[in-house]
PDB file of C-alpha atoms in Angstrom:
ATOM      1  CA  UNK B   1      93.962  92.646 163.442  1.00 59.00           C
ATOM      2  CA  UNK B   2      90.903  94.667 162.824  1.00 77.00           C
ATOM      3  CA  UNK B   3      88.894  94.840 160.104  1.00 81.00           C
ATOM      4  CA  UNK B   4      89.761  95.985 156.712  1.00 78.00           C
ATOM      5  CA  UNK B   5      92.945  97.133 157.491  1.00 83.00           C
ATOM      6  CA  UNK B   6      94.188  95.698 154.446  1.00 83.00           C
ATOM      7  CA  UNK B   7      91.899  97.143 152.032  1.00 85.00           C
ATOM      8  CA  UNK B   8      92.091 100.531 153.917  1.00 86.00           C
ATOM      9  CA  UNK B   9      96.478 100.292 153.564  1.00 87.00           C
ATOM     10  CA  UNK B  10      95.914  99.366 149.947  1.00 86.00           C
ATOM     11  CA  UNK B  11      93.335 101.985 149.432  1.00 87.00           C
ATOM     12  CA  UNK B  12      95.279 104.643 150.762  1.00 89.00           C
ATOM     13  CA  UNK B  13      98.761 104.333 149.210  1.00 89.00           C
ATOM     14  CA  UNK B  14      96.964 103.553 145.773  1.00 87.00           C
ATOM     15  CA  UNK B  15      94.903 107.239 146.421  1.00 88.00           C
ATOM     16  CA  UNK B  16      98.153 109.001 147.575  1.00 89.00           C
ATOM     17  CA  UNK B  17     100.266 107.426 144.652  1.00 87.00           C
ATOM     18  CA  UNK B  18      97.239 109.078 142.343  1.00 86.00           C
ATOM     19  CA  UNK B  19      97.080 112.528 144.139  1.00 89.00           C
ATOM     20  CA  UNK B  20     100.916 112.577 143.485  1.00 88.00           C
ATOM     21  CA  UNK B  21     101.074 112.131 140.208  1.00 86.00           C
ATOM     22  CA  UNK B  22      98.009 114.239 139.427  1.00 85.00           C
ATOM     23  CA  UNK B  23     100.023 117.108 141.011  1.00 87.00           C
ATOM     24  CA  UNK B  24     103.661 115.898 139.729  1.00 86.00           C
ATOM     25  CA  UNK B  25     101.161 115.979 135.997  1.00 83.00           C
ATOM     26  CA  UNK B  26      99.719 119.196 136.090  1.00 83.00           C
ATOM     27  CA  UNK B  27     103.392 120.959 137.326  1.00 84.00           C
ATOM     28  CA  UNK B  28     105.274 119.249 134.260  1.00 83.00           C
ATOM     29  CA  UNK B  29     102.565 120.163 131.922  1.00 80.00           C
ATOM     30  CA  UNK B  30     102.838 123.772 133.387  1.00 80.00           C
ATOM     31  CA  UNK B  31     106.305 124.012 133.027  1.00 82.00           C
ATOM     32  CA  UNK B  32     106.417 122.307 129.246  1.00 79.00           C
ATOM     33  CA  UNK B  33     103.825 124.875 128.434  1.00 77.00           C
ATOM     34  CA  UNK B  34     105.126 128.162 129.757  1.00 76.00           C
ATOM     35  CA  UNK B  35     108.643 126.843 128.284  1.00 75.00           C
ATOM     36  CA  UNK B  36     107.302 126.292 125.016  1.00 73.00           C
ATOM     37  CA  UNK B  37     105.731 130.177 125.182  1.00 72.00           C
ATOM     38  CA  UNK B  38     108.556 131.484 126.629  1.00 72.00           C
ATOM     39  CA  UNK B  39     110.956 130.095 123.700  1.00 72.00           C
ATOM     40  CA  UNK B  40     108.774 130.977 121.304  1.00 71.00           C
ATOM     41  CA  UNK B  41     108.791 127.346 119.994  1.00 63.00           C
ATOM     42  CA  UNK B  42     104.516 127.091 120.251  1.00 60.00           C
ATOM     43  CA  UNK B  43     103.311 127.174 116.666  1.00 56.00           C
ATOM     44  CA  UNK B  44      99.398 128.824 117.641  1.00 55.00           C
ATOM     45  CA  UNK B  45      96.933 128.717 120.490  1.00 56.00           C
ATOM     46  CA  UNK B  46      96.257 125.829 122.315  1.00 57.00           C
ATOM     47  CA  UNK B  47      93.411 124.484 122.264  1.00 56.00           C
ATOM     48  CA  UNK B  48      94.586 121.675 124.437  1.00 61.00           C
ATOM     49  CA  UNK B  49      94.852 123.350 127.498  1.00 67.00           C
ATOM     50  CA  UNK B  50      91.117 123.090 129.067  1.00 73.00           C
ATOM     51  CA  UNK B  51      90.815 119.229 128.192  1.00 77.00           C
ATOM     52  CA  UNK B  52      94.605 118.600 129.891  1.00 78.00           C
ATOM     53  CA  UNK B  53      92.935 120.493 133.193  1.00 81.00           C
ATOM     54  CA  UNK B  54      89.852 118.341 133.137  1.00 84.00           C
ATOM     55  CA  UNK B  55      91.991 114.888 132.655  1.00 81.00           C
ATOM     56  CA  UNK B  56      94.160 116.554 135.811  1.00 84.00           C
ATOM     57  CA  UNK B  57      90.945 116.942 137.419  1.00 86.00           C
ATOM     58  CA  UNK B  58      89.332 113.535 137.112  1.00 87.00           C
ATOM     59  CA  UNK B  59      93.010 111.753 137.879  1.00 86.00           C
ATOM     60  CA  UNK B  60      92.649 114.155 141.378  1.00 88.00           C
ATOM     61  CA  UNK B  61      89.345 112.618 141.921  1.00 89.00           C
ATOM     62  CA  UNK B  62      90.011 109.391 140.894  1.00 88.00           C
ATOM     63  CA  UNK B  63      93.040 109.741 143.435  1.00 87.00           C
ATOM     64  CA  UNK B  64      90.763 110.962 146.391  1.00 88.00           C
ATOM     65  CA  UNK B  65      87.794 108.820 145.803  1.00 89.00           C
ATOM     66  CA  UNK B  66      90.534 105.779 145.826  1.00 88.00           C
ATOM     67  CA  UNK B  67      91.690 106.804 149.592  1.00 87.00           C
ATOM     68  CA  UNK B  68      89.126 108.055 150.985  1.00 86.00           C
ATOM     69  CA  UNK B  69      86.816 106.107 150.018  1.00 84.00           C
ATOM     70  CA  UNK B  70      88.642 103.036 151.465  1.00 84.00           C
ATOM     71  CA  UNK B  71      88.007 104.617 155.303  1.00 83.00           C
ATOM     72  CA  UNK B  72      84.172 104.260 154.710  1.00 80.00           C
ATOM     73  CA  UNK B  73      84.010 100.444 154.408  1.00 78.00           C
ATOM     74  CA  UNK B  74      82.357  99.807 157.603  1.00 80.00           C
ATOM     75  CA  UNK B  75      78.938 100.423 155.988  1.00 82.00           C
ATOM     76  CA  UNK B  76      77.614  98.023 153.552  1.00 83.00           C
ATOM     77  CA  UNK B  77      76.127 100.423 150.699  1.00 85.00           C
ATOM     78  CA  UNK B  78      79.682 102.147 150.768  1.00 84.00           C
ATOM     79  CA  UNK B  79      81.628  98.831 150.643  1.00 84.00           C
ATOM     80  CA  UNK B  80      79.209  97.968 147.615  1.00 87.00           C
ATOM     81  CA  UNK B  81      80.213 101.183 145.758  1.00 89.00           C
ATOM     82  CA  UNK B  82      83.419 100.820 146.425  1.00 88.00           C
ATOM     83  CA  UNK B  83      83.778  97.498 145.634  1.00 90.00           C
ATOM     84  CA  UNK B  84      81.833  98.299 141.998  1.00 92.00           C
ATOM     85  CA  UNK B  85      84.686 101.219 141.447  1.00 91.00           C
ATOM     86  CA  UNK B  86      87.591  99.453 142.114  1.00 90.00           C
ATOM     87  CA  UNK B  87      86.771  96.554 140.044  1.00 92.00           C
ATOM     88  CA  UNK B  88      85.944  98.728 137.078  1.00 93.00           C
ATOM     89  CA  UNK B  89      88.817 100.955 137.485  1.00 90.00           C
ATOM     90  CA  UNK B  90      90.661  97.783 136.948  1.00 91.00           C
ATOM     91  CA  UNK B  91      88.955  96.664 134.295  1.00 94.00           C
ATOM     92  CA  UNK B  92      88.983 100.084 132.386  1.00 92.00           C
ATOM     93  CA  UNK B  93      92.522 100.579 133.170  1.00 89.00           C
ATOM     94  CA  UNK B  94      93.128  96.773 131.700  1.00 91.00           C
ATOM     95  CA  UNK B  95      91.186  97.686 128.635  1.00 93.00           C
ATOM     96  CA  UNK B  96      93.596 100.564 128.695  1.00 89.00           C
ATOM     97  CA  UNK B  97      96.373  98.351 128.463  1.00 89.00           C
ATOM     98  CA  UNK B  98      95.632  96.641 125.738  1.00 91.00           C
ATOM     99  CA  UNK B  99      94.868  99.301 123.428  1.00 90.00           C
ATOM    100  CA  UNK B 100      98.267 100.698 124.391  1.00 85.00           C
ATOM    101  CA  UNK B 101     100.085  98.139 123.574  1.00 84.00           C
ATOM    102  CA  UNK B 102     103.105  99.347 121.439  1.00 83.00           C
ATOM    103  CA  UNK B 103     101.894 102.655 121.755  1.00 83.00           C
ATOM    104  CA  UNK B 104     103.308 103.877 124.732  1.00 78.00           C
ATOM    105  CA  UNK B 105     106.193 101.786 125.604  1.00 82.00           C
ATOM    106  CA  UNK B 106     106.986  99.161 127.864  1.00 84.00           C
ATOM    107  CA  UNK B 107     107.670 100.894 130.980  1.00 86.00           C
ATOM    108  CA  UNK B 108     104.443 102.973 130.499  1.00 82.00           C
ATOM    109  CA  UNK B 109     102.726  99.674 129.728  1.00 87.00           C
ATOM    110  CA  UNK B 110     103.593  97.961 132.017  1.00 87.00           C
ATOM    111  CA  UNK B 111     102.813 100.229 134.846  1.00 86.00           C
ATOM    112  CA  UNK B 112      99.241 100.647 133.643  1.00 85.00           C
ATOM    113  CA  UNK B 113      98.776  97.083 133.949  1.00 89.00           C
ATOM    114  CA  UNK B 114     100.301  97.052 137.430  1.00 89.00           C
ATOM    115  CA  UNK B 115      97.740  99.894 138.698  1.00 88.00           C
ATOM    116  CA  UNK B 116      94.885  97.423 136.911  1.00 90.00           C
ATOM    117  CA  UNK B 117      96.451  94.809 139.097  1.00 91.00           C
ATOM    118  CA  UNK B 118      96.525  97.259 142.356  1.00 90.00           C
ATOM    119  CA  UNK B 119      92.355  97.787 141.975  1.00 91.00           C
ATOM    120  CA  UNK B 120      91.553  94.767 141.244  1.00 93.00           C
ATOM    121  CA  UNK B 121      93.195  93.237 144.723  1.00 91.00           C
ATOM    122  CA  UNK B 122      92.187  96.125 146.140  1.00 89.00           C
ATOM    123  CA  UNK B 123      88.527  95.021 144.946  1.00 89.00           C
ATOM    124  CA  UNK B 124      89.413  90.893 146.174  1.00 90.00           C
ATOM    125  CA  UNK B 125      90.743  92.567 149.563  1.00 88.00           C
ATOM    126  CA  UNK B 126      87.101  94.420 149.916  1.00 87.00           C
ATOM    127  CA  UNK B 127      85.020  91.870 149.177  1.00 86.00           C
ATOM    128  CA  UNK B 128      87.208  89.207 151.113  1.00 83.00           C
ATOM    129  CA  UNK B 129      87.558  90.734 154.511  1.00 76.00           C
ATOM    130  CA  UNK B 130      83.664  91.780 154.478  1.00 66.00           C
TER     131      UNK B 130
END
């Protein structure tokens, strides 16, 4: 088997899951927002709308850097990096987790804490096969 095939499976699903719902996001948020103008039922302006296309934006890059980034671990410096951001992807998205708790729900919850899970063995998987 070669080398970091594991990491680099791993990698990629996690970055396509990411793209996905980056994209699946932005098109709800599209379509509850020109809904909401369309019925009338938006009380002003929104002033939302720029930040909701930069968090779009950084899940999209989050997303690529997660599978792409896994085809570069041949090199060392790379493999560092990469080993650095999935770890504290996990650890931000754990953090994450526990300020949400009861917020969100328990689905909701509990898939945040499953894509904590998903970086951090991506991270073990990086740092093991090395």
């Amino acid at each position: 088997m070669e080398k970091y095939t594991v990491s680099k499976t791993i990698g990629l699903v996690a970055g396509i899951i990411f793209i996905l719902s980056a994209l699946g996001f932005g098109g709800l948020y599209m379509l509850g927002t020109s809904l909401g103008k369309a019925l009338g039922s938006q009380t002003g302006p929104s002033v939302d709308v720029p930040f909701m296309f930069v968090v779009l934006m950084y899940i999209l890059l989050i997303g690529f850097i997660t599978g792409l980034g896994s085809l570069g671990l041949k090199r060392k410096a790379w493999r560092s990096g990469y080993f650095v951001f999935c770890w504290s992807m996990g650890l931000l998205l754990l953090i994450v987790f526990f300020n949400s708790i009861g917020a969100l729900g328990k689905a909701i919850e509990f898939l945040i804490l499953c894509v904590s899970g998903v970086y951090f063995l991506l991270g073990y998987f990086v740092k093991k096969e090395e």
